[in-house]
């Protein structure tokens, strides 16, 4: 099993015990939005209908990963590829996506791809963990970061 962990820093204060929660909202066209909050900080991840990460932003609106940042908007915000051969691991709209609310502060999303690979997202108030397992054995997880052109 190959796993990649994306940790998003959240502010914590020793004197405070911030409220923590992770919620899932179903959106039109099968998309889902997961909001994870720890006190005054957290993140929002939008999953496409096929379970791919379309966008990841913090609660202040700073976009961390965005598939729309690619020139043709076809690149997912978080791409998964086989190390050997470079084939993309992508779910289709007919592949099953399951969402499980493990606790008030933890949501697990599992995407089972037709090629036998399985993507698992574990959303917690202070982190989003991504695990990939499948027949290829080794996978590369790549993010698409938005950037701005600098004018000289």
XYZ file of N, CA and C in Angstrom:
456
model
N 0.843 -1.181 0.000
C 0.000 0.000 0.000
C 0.880 1.234 0.000
N 0.543 2.165 -0.853
C 1.269 3.423 -0.947
C 0.378 4.503 -0.345
N 0.901 5.337 0.499
C 0.076 6.375 1.114
C 0.789 7.708 1.069
N 0.016 8.739 0.904
C 0.526 10.104 0.930
C -0.334 10.862 1.919
N 0.275 11.609 2.804
C -0.480 12.367 3.797
C -0.315 13.843 3.524
N -1.426 14.541 3.406
C -1.419 15.985 3.239
C -1.851 16.577 4.574
N -0.969 17.272 5.213
C -1.306 17.868 6.496
C -1.513 19.352 6.316
N -2.636 19.839 6.766
C -2.945 21.254 6.689
C -2.846 21.824 8.092
N -1.979 22.797 8.262
C -1.759 23.376 9.584
C -2.991 24.144 10.039
N -3.330 23.966 11.284
C -4.403 24.740 11.886
C -3.874 25.368 13.156
N -4.395 26.520 13.458
C -3.934 27.217 14.654
C -4.446 26.498 15.891
N -3.584 26.348 16.874
C -4.031 25.755 18.136
C -3.446 26.563 19.279
N -4.221 26.700 20.299
C -3.809 27.455 21.474
C -3.905 26.535 22.677
N -2.853 26.469 23.468
C -2.816 25.552 24.608
C -3.939 25.826 25.591
N -4.324 27.079 25.754
C -5.351 27.427 26.737
C -6.753 27.097 26.242
N -6.904 26.868 24.948
C -8.217 26.614 24.380
C -8.356 25.159 23.937
N -9.568 24.677 23.958
C -9.877 23.391 23.356
C -10.865 23.691 22.242
N -10.375 23.856 21.007
C -11.268 24.256 19.934
C -12.260 23.160 19.567
N -13.446 23.592 19.154
C -14.440 22.643 18.672
C -13.961 22.090 17.338
N -14.125 20.798 17.149
C -13.691 20.157 15.914
C -14.860 19.428 15.283
N -14.953 19.529 13.950
C -16.023 18.827 13.249
C -15.643 18.640 11.793
N -16.172 17.588 11.195
C -16.029 17.342 9.762
C -17.425 17.025 9.242
N -17.865 17.777 8.229
C -19.195 17.561 7.663
C -19.093 17.317 6.161
N -20.098 16.614 5.630
C -20.169 16.337 4.195
C -21.486 16.878 3.671
N -21.410 17.600 2.547
C -22.612 18.146 1.916
C -22.683 17.628 0.486
N -23.828 17.060 0.123
C -24.044 16.609 -1.253
C -24.399 17.824 -2.096
N -23.771 17.944 -3.267
C -23.997 19.071 -4.171
C -24.650 18.571 -5.457
N -25.172 19.495 -6.268
C -25.764 19.079 -7.544
C -24.756 18.321 -8.404
N -25.226 17.495 -9.267
C -24.424 16.714 -10.207
C -23.497 15.722 -9.515
N -23.848 15.300 -8.298
C -23.104 14.252 -7.614
C -21.840 14.673 -6.896
N -21.499 15.951 -6.923
C -20.309 16.407 -6.207
C -20.562 16.385 -4.708
N -19.470 16.392 -3.940
C -19.557 16.442 -2.481
C -18.559 17.469 -1.969
N -18.925 18.139 -0.897
C -18.017 19.094 -0.280
C -17.809 18.660 1.168
N -16.548 18.522 1.547
C -16.201 18.124 2.907
C -15.565 19.329 3.585
N -16.143 19.745 4.704
C -15.602 20.863 5.479
C -15.070 20.324 6.795
N -13.820 20.625 7.079
C -13.177 20.184 8.324
C -12.760 21.431 9.106
N -13.197 21.507 10.355
C -12.963 22.697 11.161
C -12.362 22.308 12.502
N -11.336 23.063 12.905
C -10.731 22.929 14.238
C -10.602 24.344 14.776
N -11.522 24.743 15.651
C -11.505 26.108 16.160
C -11.816 27.079 15.040
N -10.912 28.049 14.821
C -11.127 29.064 13.793
C -10.443 28.714 12.475
N -9.879 27.529 12.349
C -9.186 27.169 11.117
C -9.677 25.826 10.606
N -9.281 25.507 9.391
C -9.693 24.250 8.787
C -9.575 24.323 7.281
N -10.312 23.466 6.577
C -10.233 23.411 5.123
C -11.535 22.880 4.544
N -11.693 23.090 3.236
C -12.832 22.571 2.489
C -12.282 21.862 1.268
N -12.704 20.622 1.066
C -12.293 19.870 -0.126
C -13.552 19.538 -0.914
N -13.510 19.807 -2.229
C -14.629 19.474 -3.103
C -14.247 18.250 -3.919
N -15.108 17.231 -3.854
C -14.911 16.011 -4.628
C -15.852 16.033 -5.822
N -15.331 15.653 -6.982
C -16.172 15.548 -8.173
C -17.099 14.350 -8.023
N -18.018 14.200 -8.968
C -18.971 13.091 -8.904
C -18.286 11.731 -8.907
N -17.098 11.633 -9.538
C -16.397 10.347 -9.570
C -15.414 10.187 -8.414
N -15.447 11.096 -7.442
C -14.619 10.959 -6.248
C -13.246 11.586 -6.337
N -12.933 12.263 -7.423
C -11.648 12.934 -7.542
C -11.643 14.265 -6.810
N -10.487 14.676 -6.325
C -10.381 15.970 -5.647
C -10.396 17.064 -6.708
N -11.417 17.910 -6.676
C -11.536 18.996 -7.640
C -10.905 20.285 -7.114
N -10.943 20.471 -5.775
C -10.440 21.718 -5.194
C -10.218 21.522 -3.705
N -9.191 22.172 -3.197
C -8.880 22.151 -1.771
C -8.511 23.566 -1.360
N -9.201 24.100 -0.366
C -8.942 25.465 0.086
C -9.049 25.532 1.605
N -8.369 26.525 2.200
C -8.533 26.707 3.636
C -9.762 27.583 3.883
N -10.128 27.771 5.143
C -11.335 28.512 5.465
C -11.219 30.002 5.178
N -10.008 30.478 4.950
C -9.810 31.884 4.612
C -9.909 32.125 3.113
N -10.155 31.071 2.343
C -10.314 31.208 0.907
C -9.038 31.010 0.105
N -7.941 30.678 0.767
C -6.693 30.408 0.057
C -6.795 29.049 -0.617
N -6.656 29.016 -1.931
C -6.777 27.775 -2.688
C -5.431 27.052 -2.662
N -5.433 25.826 -2.153
C -4.218 25.030 -2.039
C -4.024 24.113 -3.233
N -5.087 23.494 -3.698
C -5.063 22.635 -4.883
C -6.300 22.963 -5.710
N -6.123 23.051 -7.046
C -7.266 23.415 -7.885
C -7.094 22.846 -9.283
N -7.975 21.938 -9.674
C -7.921 21.369 -11.008
C -8.199 22.399 -12.085
N -8.967 23.445 -11.755
C -9.259 24.492 -12.733
C -8.021 25.320 -13.060
N -6.925 25.127 -12.309
C -5.698 25.882 -12.561
C -4.969 25.388 -13.796
N -5.289 24.180 -14.270
C -4.620 23.670 -15.466
C -5.161 24.413 -16.691
N -4.340 24.590 -17.723
C -4.772 25.350 -18.898
C -6.069 24.857 -19.528
N -6.262 23.551 -19.603
C -7.477 23.033 -20.233
C -8.505 22.524 -19.221
N -8.247 22.762 -17.946
C -9.144 22.389 -16.841
C -9.420 20.881 -16.768
N -8.573 20.072 -17.392
C -8.801 18.632 -17.393
C -7.966 17.905 -16.349
N -7.030 18.588 -15.732
C -6.148 17.978 -14.740
C -6.842 18.010 -13.383
N -6.926 16.883 -12.687
C -7.543 16.927 -11.357
C -6.659 17.695 -10.377
N -7.267 18.231 -9.337
C -6.501 18.959 -8.324
C -5.493 18.038 -7.651
N -5.853 16.784 -7.516
C -4.967 15.786 -6.929
C -4.967 14.582 -7.869
N -3.876 14.403 -8.602
C -3.789 13.312 -9.559
C -3.032 12.138 -8.984
N -3.444 10.934 -9.345
C -2.778 9.710 -8.902
C -2.336 8.957 -10.157
N -1.068 8.544 -10.166
C -0.497 7.893 -11.331
C 0.290 6.659 -10.907
N 0.304 5.638 -11.773
C 1.147 4.476 -11.532
C 2.593 4.904 -11.733
N 3.502 4.494 -10.844
C 4.903 4.867 -10.977
C 5.490 4.251 -12.239
N 5.214 2.987 -12.466
C 5.733 2.308 -13.658
C 4.747 2.528 -14.807
N 5.153 3.242 -15.804
C 4.302 3.489 -16.960
C 3.563 4.810 -16.924
N 3.338 5.365 -15.758
C 2.711 6.677 -15.633
C 1.232 6.751 -15.931
N 0.554 5.611 -16.001
C -0.884 5.630 -16.286
C -1.640 6.304 -15.152
N -2.596 7.155 -15.521
C -3.414 7.837 -14.520
C -4.404 6.860 -13.904
N -4.597 7.003 -12.616
C -5.618 6.228 -11.901
C -6.802 7.169 -11.754
N -7.845 6.918 -12.497
C -9.006 7.804 -12.466
C -10.279 6.983 -12.395
N -11.147 7.403 -11.525
C -12.441 6.745 -11.417
C -13.365 7.295 -12.498
N -14.304 6.494 -12.898
C -15.317 6.928 -13.858
C -16.601 7.216 -13.087
N -17.549 7.904 -13.705
C -18.799 8.204 -13.000
C -19.566 6.969 -12.534
N -19.275 5.804 -13.109
C -19.999 4.592 -12.698
C -19.279 3.829 -11.585
N -18.057 4.225 -11.255
C -17.323 3.553 -10.174
C -17.919 3.963 -8.827
N -17.977 3.031 -7.867
C -18.595 3.340 -6.584
C -17.768 4.283 -5.710
N -18.468 5.221 -5.095
C -17.881 6.147 -4.125
C -18.695 6.002 -2.850
N -18.033 5.658 -1.746
C -18.749 5.538 -0.476
C -18.244 6.604 0.491
N -19.171 7.178 1.236
C -18.854 8.187 2.236
C -19.318 7.656 3.582
N -18.405 7.619 4.539
C -18.718 7.091 5.864
C -18.344 8.127 6.919
N -19.328 8.551 7.693
C -19.073 9.470 8.810
C -18.657 8.596 9.993
N -17.351 8.509 10.244
C -16.820 7.641 11.293
C -17.131 8.201 12.674
N -16.994 9.514 12.802
C -17.315 10.211 14.050
C -17.658 11.647 13.672
N -18.098 12.475 14.634
C -18.394 13.875 14.288
C -17.178 14.631 13.746
N -15.979 14.122 13.993
C -14.764 14.803 13.549
C -13.947 13.975 12.558
N -14.602 13.021 11.873
C -13.851 12.185 10.937
C -14.774 11.608 9.861
N -14.369 11.812 8.592
C -15.121 11.287 7.452
C -14.159 10.506 6.574
N -14.609 9.341 6.132
C -13.801 8.499 5.246
C -14.544 8.363 3.913
N -13.837 8.688 2.821
C -14.391 8.539 1.478
C -13.544 7.514 0.745
N -14.192 6.500 0.176
C -13.482 5.453 -0.557
C -13.991 5.433 -1.994
N -13.046 5.470 -2.930
C -13.358 5.410 -4.360
C -12.722 4.132 -4.905
N -13.541 3.254 -5.459
C -13.044 2.010 -6.040
C -13.047 2.163 -7.552
N -11.856 2.210 -8.137
C -11.708 2.415 -9.584
C -11.868 1.101 -10.334
N -12.302 1.196 -11.571
C -12.512 0.015 -12.403
C -11.247 -0.792 -12.650
N -10.071 -0.169 -12.548
C -8.813 -0.887 -12.798
C -8.296 -1.607 -11.557
N -9.080 -1.613 -10.482
C -8.687 -2.326 -9.269
C -8.030 -1.463 -8.216
N -7.716 -0.209 -8.521
C -7.114 0.690 -7.526
C -8.205 1.234 -6.608
N -7.796 1.542 -5.392
C -8.726 2.106 -4.414
C -8.087 3.356 -3.812
N -8.814 4.475 -3.852
C -8.384 5.722 -3.248
C -9.193 5.931 -1.979
N -8.515 6.269 -0.906
C -9.206 6.528 0.352
C -8.789 7.891 0.859
N -9.775 8.731 1.148
C -9.538 10.040 1.751
C -10.052 9.968 3.185
N -9.224 10.370 4.134
C -9.648 10.432 5.524
C -9.564 11.888 5.947
N -10.712 12.520 6.101
C -10.776 13.935 6.466
C -10.929 14.062 7.974
N -9.992 14.762 8.580
C -10.004 15.054 10.005
C -9.830 16.558 10.155
N -10.180 17.152 11.294
C -10.109 18.602 11.427
C -8.749 19.218 11.092
N -7.656 18.536 11.381
C -6.342 19.123 11.146
C -5.576 18.482 9.999
N -6.163 17.511 9.310
C -5.440 16.881 8.203
C -6.393 16.205 7.224
N -5.902 16.080 6.001
C -6.562 15.285 4.975
C -5.541 14.244 4.557
N -5.871 12.987 4.755
C -4.946 11.898 4.416
C -5.465 11.196 3.173
N -4.550 10.886 2.268
C -4.898 10.204 1.035
C -4.106 8.910 0.978
N -4.792 7.799 0.793
C -4.122 6.504 0.647
C -4.525 5.902 -0.687
N -3.561 5.279 -1.357
C -3.798 4.630 -2.646
C -3.292 3.198 -2.539
N -4.115 2.267 -2.971
C -3.665 0.876 -3.036
C -4.255 0.243 -4.284
N -3.507 -0.705 -4.843
C -4.005 -1.352 -6.048
C -2.978 -2.266 -6.675
N -3.301 -2.783 -7.859
C -2.458 -3.784 -8.500
C -1.083 -3.264 -8.923
N -0.917 -1.965 -9.156
C 0.378 -1.440 -9.603
C 1.408 -1.434 -8.475
N 0.954 -1.438 -7.236
C 1.879 -1.477 -6.099
C 2.437 -0.132 -5.699
N 2.934 0.655 -6.657
C 3.521 1.960 -6.349
C 2.807 3.036 -7.151
N 2.477 4.140 -6.459
C 1.739 5.219 -7.090
C 2.377 6.560 -6.758
N 2.168 7.518 -7.629
C 2.619 8.882 -7.443
C 1.387 9.752 -7.264
N 1.380 10.575 -6.225
C 0.275 11.493 -5.988
C 0.798 12.898 -6.262
N 0.123 13.605 -7.168
C 0.603 14.923 -7.587
C -0.522 15.951 -7.472
N -0.206 17.098 -6.876
C -1.179 18.177 -6.733
C -1.028 19.214 -7.825
N -2.132 19.841 -8.190
C -2.143 20.921 -9.171
C -2.364 22.221 -8.401
N -1.303 23.016 -8.284
C -1.356 24.235 -7.498
C -1.660 25.430 -8.386
N -2.543 26.312 -7.939
C -2.799 27.516 -8.725
C -1.603 28.459 -8.612
N -1.270 29.119 -9.696
C -0.183 30.107 -9.661
C -0.595 31.279 -10.540
N 0.055 32.369 -10.323
C -0.248 33.580 -11.088
C 0.949 33.946 -11.933
N 0.671 34.452 -13.141
C 1.746 34.960 -13.983
C 2.247 36.259 -13.402
N 3.561 36.416 -13.397
C 4.134 37.671 -12.923
C 4.420 38.561 -14.114
N 3.975 39.771 -14.020
C 4.235 40.744 -15.086
C 5.510 41.495 -14.725
N 6.418 41.647 -15.694
C 7.642 42.363 -15.379
C 7.508 43.834 -15.657
